[in-house]
Amino acid sequence: VGRGGAEGIGVDSFSGDAVFSGSIGIGFMFALGLYGGFEATVIFRDEVRDPSKTIPRATYGVVGLLALLYGATAWMFVNSYGPQAVLTAVTEDPASAATASVKEYIGTVGYDIAALLLLTSAFALMLASHNITTRYLFNLSADGILHRSLSRVHGTHFSPHRASVAMTVASLVGLLVIVVLRLDEGLMYGRLAGLYS
């Protein structure tokens, strides 16, 4: 049962009451935040031949895949420490508790591979966030809510390049504010991640 079993805290001693302890508000925030983004399939409806079929299939497929991945990942993480010890591990070292469990069970090479996958997935997440926000700007502009110039597409690639440039400039301005004011990056990450959720 992982380290929890080694410390005498196994699955048998797990209390069902622990599942419902803590803040229900924070629990809902994390639940919604983890699933945030699946609705983005709708903004790509102009890219497919039959949106009435493709968009629902893609949306349900993403929700199902996320449920499986998050469930399996949470199950492995909790069992690597043990149901009771996992709270202590996360409280003492929230930044690297998950990676420490990976290193213990699959070794340094597995840890390095997991770190590389984590970095590439972080880049993919940033790129996807940029593309989705760009599409929102493009659609809002096409509907006349934002300035019409943002809904113009590239002459060759037919991409919403003006909305993408506007998003890049807005991100750069926000980043410069954080750098110039020397704001705590950890604190800003938590606040901005909560805002995004």
PDB file of C-alpha atoms in Angstrom:
ATOM      1  CA  VAL A   1       0.000   0.000   0.000  1.00  0.00           C
ATOM      2  CA  GLY A   2       3.002   2.296  -0.519  1.00  0.00           C
ATOM      3  CA  ARG A   3       4.623   4.253   2.236  1.00  0.00           C
ATOM      4  CA  GLY A   4       1.326   4.444   4.087  1.00  0.00           C
ATOM      5  CA  GLY A   5       1.366   0.663   4.466  1.00  0.00           C
ATOM      6  CA  ALA A   6       4.984   0.719   5.643  1.00  0.00           C
ATOM      7  CA  GLU A   7       4.041   3.172   8.370  1.00  0.00           C
ATOM      8  CA  GLY A   8       1.168   1.019   9.538  1.00  0.00           C
ATOM      9  CA  ILE A   9      -1.477   3.158   7.881  1.00  0.00           C
ATOM     10  CA  GLY A  10      -3.079   1.001   5.250  1.00  0.00           C
ATOM     11  CA  VAL A  11      -6.295   0.931   3.315  1.00  0.00           C
ATOM     12  CA  ASP A  12      -7.983  -1.021   6.108  1.00  0.00           C
ATOM     13  CA  SER A  13      -7.620   1.910   8.488  1.00  0.00           C
ATOM     14  CA  PHE A  14      -9.063   4.403   5.988  1.00  0.00           C
ATOM     15  CA  SER A  15     -12.174   6.120   7.248  1.00  0.00           C
ATOM     16  CA  GLY A  16     -14.927   7.041   4.822  1.00  0.00           C
ATOM     17  CA  ASP A  17     -15.522  10.197   6.878  1.00  0.00           C
ATOM     18  CA  ALA A  18     -12.203  11.597   5.607  1.00  0.00           C
ATOM     19  CA  VAL A  19     -13.672  11.846   2.100  1.00  0.00           C
ATOM     20  CA  PHE A  20     -16.191  14.451   3.254  1.00  0.00           C
ATOM     21  CA  SER A  21     -13.868  16.430   5.518  1.00  0.00           C
ATOM     22  CA  GLY A  22     -12.338  19.803   4.607  1.00  0.00           C
ATOM     23  CA  SER A  23     -13.790  22.653   2.609  1.00  0.00           C
ATOM     24  CA  ILE A  24     -16.536  21.720   0.173  1.00  0.00           C
ATOM     25  CA  GLY A  25     -16.007  25.045  -1.633  1.00  0.00           C
ATOM     26  CA  ILE A  26     -12.354  24.290  -2.361  1.00  0.00           C
ATOM     27  CA  GLY A  27     -13.338  20.800  -3.453  1.00  0.00           C
ATOM     28  CA  PHE A  28     -15.845  22.207  -5.958  1.00  0.00           C
ATOM     29  CA  MET A  29     -13.286  24.754  -7.172  1.00  0.00           C
ATOM     30  CA  PHE A  30     -10.765  22.004  -7.916  1.00  0.00           C
ATOM     31  CA  ALA A  31     -13.414  19.794  -9.515  1.00  0.00           C
ATOM     32  CA  LEU A  32     -14.511  22.591 -11.838  1.00  0.00           C
ATOM     33  CA  GLY A  33     -10.944  23.708 -12.482  1.00  0.00           C
ATOM     34  CA  LEU A  34      -9.824  20.229 -13.504  1.00  0.00           C
ATOM     35  CA  TYR A  35     -12.570  19.988 -16.073  1.00  0.00           C
ATOM     36  CA  GLY A  36     -12.175  23.554 -17.315  1.00  0.00           C
ATOM     37  CA  GLY A  37     -11.530  23.698 -21.037  1.00  0.00           C
ATOM     38  CA  PHE A  38     -13.628  20.793 -22.304  1.00  0.00           C
ATOM     39  CA  GLU A  39     -16.245  23.293 -23.486  1.00  0.00           C
ATOM     40  CA  ALA A  40     -13.686  24.716 -25.922  1.00  0.00           C
ATOM     41  CA  THR A  41     -14.716  22.121 -28.497  1.00  0.00           C
ATOM     42  CA  VAL A  42     -17.660  24.396 -29.349  1.00  0.00           C
ATOM     43  CA  ILE A  43     -15.486  27.280 -30.511  1.00  0.00           C
ATOM     44  CA  PHE A  44     -13.871  25.041 -33.133  1.00  0.00           C
ATOM     45  CA  ARG A  45     -17.192  24.143 -34.772  1.00  0.00           C
ATOM     46  CA  ASP A  46     -16.272  26.085 -37.930  1.00  0.00           C
ATOM     47  CA  GLU A  47     -13.297  23.758 -38.432  1.00  0.00           C
ATOM     48  CA  VAL A  48     -15.275  20.520 -38.897  1.00  0.00           C
ATOM     49  CA  ARG A  49     -17.574  19.239 -41.653  1.00  0.00           C
ATOM     50  CA  ASP A  50     -20.497  18.196 -39.464  1.00  0.00           C
ATOM     51  CA  PRO A  51     -20.412  20.156 -36.186  1.00  0.00           C
ATOM     52  CA  SER A  52     -23.748  18.772 -34.959  1.00  0.00           C
ATOM     53  CA  LYS A  53     -22.154  15.308 -34.759  1.00  0.00           C
ATOM     54  CA  THR A  54     -18.458  16.023 -34.251  1.00  0.00           C
ATOM     55  CA  ILE A  55     -18.721  18.589 -31.432  1.00  0.00           C
ATOM     56  CA  PRO A  56     -20.886  16.456 -29.073  1.00  0.00           C
ATOM     57  CA  ARG A  57     -18.710  13.396 -29.718  1.00  0.00           C
ATOM     58  CA  ALA A  58     -15.526  15.361 -29.034  1.00  0.00           C
ATOM     59  CA  THR A  59     -16.987  16.947 -25.887  1.00  0.00           C
ATOM     60  CA  TYR A  60     -18.219  13.676 -24.365  1.00  0.00           C
ATOM     61  CA  GLY A  61     -14.993  11.957 -25.400  1.00  0.00           C
ATOM     62  CA  VAL A  62     -12.878  14.591 -23.649  1.00  0.00           C
ATOM     63  CA  VAL A  63     -14.992  14.443 -20.473  1.00  0.00           C
ATOM     64  CA  GLY A  64     -14.762  10.639 -20.382  1.00  0.00           C
ATOM     65  CA  LEU A  65     -11.011  10.610 -21.029  1.00  0.00           C
ATOM     66  CA  LEU A  66     -10.392  13.273 -18.379  1.00  0.00           C
ATOM     67  CA  ALA A  67     -12.450  11.333 -15.831  1.00  0.00           C
ATOM     68  CA  LEU A  68     -10.399   8.191 -16.462  1.00  0.00           C
ATOM     69  CA  LEU A  69      -7.028   9.964 -16.408  1.00  0.00           C
ATOM     70  CA  TYR A  70      -7.731  12.081 -13.325  1.00  0.00           C
ATOM     71  CA  GLY A  71      -9.266   9.145 -11.494  1.00  0.00           C
ATOM     72  CA  ALA A  72      -6.344   6.812 -12.265  1.00  0.00           C
ATOM     73  CA  THR A  73      -3.749   9.474 -11.432  1.00  0.00           C
ATOM     74  CA  ALA A  74      -5.409  10.379  -8.123  1.00  0.00           C
ATOM     75  CA  TRP A  75      -5.754   6.690  -7.205  1.00  0.00           C
ATOM     76  CA  MET A  76      -2.056   6.008  -7.900  1.00  0.00           C
ATOM     77  CA  PHE A  77      -0.930   9.123  -6.041  1.00  0.00           C
ATOM     78  CA  VAL A  78      -3.034   8.432  -2.950  1.00  0.00           C
ATOM     79  CA  ASN A  79      -1.930   4.798  -2.836  1.00  0.00           C
ATOM     80  CA  SER A  80       1.739   5.707  -3.217  1.00  0.00           C
ATOM     81  CA  TYR A  81       1.602   7.406   0.206  1.00  0.00           C
ATOM     82  CA  GLY A  82      -1.386   5.676   1.751  1.00  0.00           C
ATOM     83  CA  PRO A  83      -4.833   7.228   2.280  1.00  0.00           C
ATOM     84  CA  GLN A  84      -3.947   8.841   5.617  1.00  0.00           C
ATOM     85  CA  ALA A  85      -0.320   9.813   4.964  1.00  0.00           C
ATOM     86  CA  VAL A  86      -1.050  11.529   1.639  1.00  0.00           C
ATOM     87  CA  LEU A  87      -2.498  14.610   3.379  1.00  0.00           C
ATOM     88  CA  THR A  88       0.650  15.020   5.464  1.00  0.00           C
ATOM     89  CA  ALA A  89       2.888  14.597   2.417  1.00  0.00           C
ATOM     90  CA  VAL A  90       0.973  17.185   0.398  1.00  0.00           C
ATOM     91  CA  THR A  91       0.859  19.627   3.314  1.00  0.00           C
ATOM     92  CA  GLU A  92       4.579  19.367   4.018  1.00  0.00           C
ATOM     93  CA  ASP A  93       5.711  19.563   0.381  1.00  0.00           C
ATOM     94  CA  PRO A  94       2.891  20.572  -1.979  1.00  0.00           C
ATOM     95  CA  ALA A  95       5.199  21.355  -4.902  1.00  0.00           C
ATOM     96  CA  SER A  96       7.042  18.053  -5.177  1.00  0.00           C
ATOM     97  CA  ALA A  97       4.967  15.454  -3.299  1.00  0.00           C
ATOM     98  CA  ALA A  98       3.707  13.933  -6.548  1.00  0.00           C
ATOM     99  CA  THR A  99       7.108  13.839  -8.247  1.00  0.00           C
ATOM    100  CA  ALA A 100       8.715  12.369  -5.122  1.00  0.00           C
ATOM    101  CA  SER A 101       6.300   9.438  -5.244  1.00  0.00           C
ATOM    102  CA  VAL A 102       7.162   8.889  -8.916  1.00  0.00           C
ATOM    103  CA  LYS A 103      10.889   8.880  -8.131  1.00  0.00           C
ATOM    104  CA  GLU A 104      10.466   6.399  -5.285  1.00  0.00           C
ATOM    105  CA  TYR A 105       8.491   3.841  -7.264  1.00  0.00           C
ATOM    106  CA  ILE A 106       9.943   3.994 -10.780  1.00  0.00           C
ATOM    107  CA  GLY A 107      13.441   5.358 -10.148  1.00  0.00           C
ATOM    108  CA  THR A 108      15.481   8.284 -11.393  1.00  0.00           C
ATOM    109  CA  VAL A 109      15.084   7.505 -15.102  1.00  0.00           C
ATOM    110  CA  GLY A 110      11.310   7.258 -14.735  1.00  0.00           C
ATOM    111  CA  TYR A 111      11.357  10.494 -12.734  1.00  0.00           C
ATOM    112  CA  ASP A 112      13.328  12.272 -15.493  1.00  0.00           C
ATOM    113  CA  ILE A 113      10.901  11.008 -18.135  1.00  0.00           C
ATOM    114  CA  ALA A 114       7.936  12.143 -16.016  1.00  0.00           C
ATOM    115  CA  ALA A 115       9.563  15.577 -15.535  1.00  0.00           C
ATOM    116  CA  LEU A 116      10.103  15.901 -19.291  1.00  0.00           C
ATOM    117  CA  LEU A 117       6.493  14.913 -19.961  1.00  0.00           C
ATOM    118  CA  LEU A 118       5.332  17.413 -17.343  1.00  0.00           C
ATOM    119  CA  LEU A 119       7.299  20.240 -18.982  1.00  0.00           C
ATOM    120  CA  THR A 120       6.087  19.404 -22.487  1.00  0.00           C
ATOM    121  CA  SER A 121       2.507  19.126 -21.254  1.00  0.00           C
ATOM    122  CA  ALA A 122       2.844  22.526 -19.534  1.00  0.00           C
ATOM    123  CA  PHE A 123       3.964  24.008 -22.852  1.00  0.00           C
ATOM    124  CA  ALA A 124       1.078  22.274 -24.648  1.00  0.00           C
ATOM    125  CA  LEU A 125      -1.323  23.667 -22.046  1.00  0.00           C
ATOM    126  CA  MET A 126      -0.044  27.214 -22.559  1.00  0.00           C
ATOM    127  CA  LEU A 127      -0.278  26.848 -26.332  1.00  0.00           C
ATOM    128  CA  ALA A 128      -3.809  25.411 -26.109  1.00  0.00           C
ATOM    129  CA  SER A 129      -4.876  28.213 -23.755  1.00  0.00           C
ATOM    130  CA  HIS A 130      -3.506  30.782 -26.183  1.00  0.00           C
ATOM    131  CA  ASN A 131      -5.284  29.150 -29.144  1.00  0.00           C
ATOM    132  CA  ILE A 132      -8.599  28.850 -27.308  1.00  0.00           C
ATOM    133  CA  THR A 133      -8.481  32.462 -26.094  1.00  0.00           C
ATOM    134  CA  THR A 134      -7.573  33.544 -29.621  1.00  0.00           C
ATOM    135  CA  ARG A 135     -10.640  31.714 -30.931  1.00  0.00           C
ATOM    136  CA  TYR A 136     -12.839  33.404 -28.332  1.00  0.00           C
ATOM    137  CA  LEU A 137     -11.505  36.809 -29.424  1.00  0.00           C
ATOM    138  CA  PHE A 138     -12.054  35.866 -33.066  1.00  0.00           C
ATOM    139  CA  ASN A 139     -15.646  34.703 -32.475  1.00  0.00           C
ATOM    140  CA  LEU A 140     -16.524  37.701 -30.295  1.00  0.00           C
ATOM    141  CA  SER A 141     -15.156  39.971 -33.017  1.00  0.00           C
ATOM    142  CA  ALA A 142     -17.095  38.142 -35.754  1.00  0.00           C
ATOM    143  CA  ASP A 143     -20.276  38.622 -33.687  1.00  0.00           C
ATOM    144  CA  GLY A 144     -19.569  42.353 -33.392  1.00  0.00           C
ATOM    145  CA  ILE A 145     -18.903  42.344 -29.641  1.00  0.00           C
ATOM    146  CA  LEU A 146     -15.207  43.206 -30.079  1.00  0.00           C
ATOM    147  CA  HIS A 147     -13.613  45.283 -32.836  1.00  0.00           C
ATOM    148  CA  ARG A 148     -14.198  43.720 -36.266  1.00  0.00           C
ATOM    149  CA  SER A 149     -10.484  43.758 -37.156  1.00  0.00           C
ATOM    150  CA  LEU A 150      -9.869  40.799 -34.817  1.00  0.00           C
ATOM    151  CA  SER A 151     -12.078  38.568 -36.968  1.00  0.00           C
ATOM    152  CA  ARG A 152      -9.952  38.917 -40.102  1.00  0.00           C
ATOM    153  CA  VAL A 153      -8.127  35.757 -41.114  1.00  0.00           C
ATOM    154  CA  HIS A 154      -4.703  35.321 -42.678  1.00  0.00           C
ATOM    155  CA  GLY A 155      -4.729  35.505 -46.476  1.00  0.00           C
ATOM    156  CA  THR A 156      -2.815  32.242 -46.969  1.00  0.00           C
ATOM    157  CA  HIS A 157      -3.309  30.137 -43.822  1.00  0.00           C
ATOM    158  CA  PHE A 158      -6.854  31.301 -42.953  1.00  0.00           C
ATOM    159  CA  SER A 159      -5.825  31.467 -39.283  1.00  0.00           C
ATOM    160  CA  PRO A 160      -7.122  34.145 -36.876  1.00  0.00           C
ATOM    161  CA  HIS A 161      -3.692  35.803 -36.794  1.00  0.00           C
ATOM    162  CA  ARG A 162      -4.866  39.254 -35.672  1.00  0.00           C
ATOM    163  CA  ALA A 163      -6.662  37.824 -32.639  1.00  0.00           C
ATOM    164  CA  SER A 164      -3.531  35.768 -31.894  1.00  0.00           C
ATOM    165  CA  VAL A 165      -1.297  38.857 -32.010  1.00  0.00           C
ATOM    166  CA  ALA A 166      -3.733  40.743 -29.744  1.00  0.00           C
ATOM    167  CA  MET A 167      -3.659  37.845 -27.256  1.00  0.00           C
ATOM    168  CA  THR A 168       0.153  37.755 -27.358  1.00  0.00           C
ATOM    169  CA  VAL A 169       0.391  41.502 -26.675  1.00  0.00           C
ATOM    170  CA  ALA A 170      -2.106  41.257 -23.778  1.00  0.00           C
ATOM    171  CA  SER A 171      -0.122  38.356 -22.259  1.00  0.00           C
ATOM    172  CA  LEU A 172       3.144  40.269 -22.629  1.00  0.00           C
ATOM    173  CA  VAL A 173       1.677  43.343 -20.913  1.00  0.00           C
ATOM    174  CA  GLY A 174       0.434  41.196 -18.016  1.00  0.00           C
ATOM    175  CA  LEU A 175       3.829  39.501 -17.713  1.00  0.00           C
ATOM    176  CA  LEU A 176       5.650  42.844 -17.733  1.00  0.00           C
ATOM    177  CA  VAL A 177       3.430  44.123 -14.907  1.00  0.00           C
ATOM    178  CA  ILE A 178       4.364  41.086 -12.802  1.00  0.00           C
ATOM    179  CA  VAL A 179       8.096  41.507 -13.579  1.00  0.00           C
ATOM    180  CA  VAL A 180       8.233  45.287 -13.063  1.00  0.00           C
ATOM    181  CA  LEU A 181       6.306  45.154  -9.775  1.00  0.00           C
ATOM    182  CA  ARG A 182       8.421  42.156  -8.646  1.00  0.00           C
ATOM    183  CA  LEU A 183       5.359  40.244  -7.554  1.00  0.00           C
ATOM    184  CA  ASP A 184       5.822  36.844  -5.926  1.00  0.00           C
ATOM    185  CA  GLU A 185       5.600  34.348  -8.775  1.00  0.00           C
ATOM    186  CA  GLY A 186       4.246  31.556  -6.561  1.00  0.00           C
ATOM    187  CA  LEU A 187       1.480  33.781  -5.230  1.00  0.00           C
ATOM    188  CA  MET A 188       0.646  35.105  -8.685  1.00  0.00           C
ATOM    189  CA  TYR A 189       0.551  31.580 -10.107  1.00  0.00           C
ATOM    190  CA  GLY A 190      -1.959  30.520  -7.458  1.00  0.00           C
ATOM    191  CA  ARG A 191      -4.141  33.587  -7.980  1.00  0.00           C
ATOM    192  CA  LEU A 192      -4.072  33.492 -11.755  1.00  0.00           C
ATOM    193  CA  ALA A 193      -4.684  29.726 -11.819  1.00  0.00           C
ATOM    194  CA  GLY A 194      -7.685  30.265  -9.540  1.00  0.00           C
ATOM    195  CA  LEU A 195      -8.920  33.072 -11.795  1.00  0.00           C
ATOM    196  CA  TYR A 196      -8.555  30.838 -14.862  1.00  0.00           C
ATOM    197  CA  SER A 197     -10.491  28.065 -13.142  1.00  0.00           C
TER     198      SER A 197
END
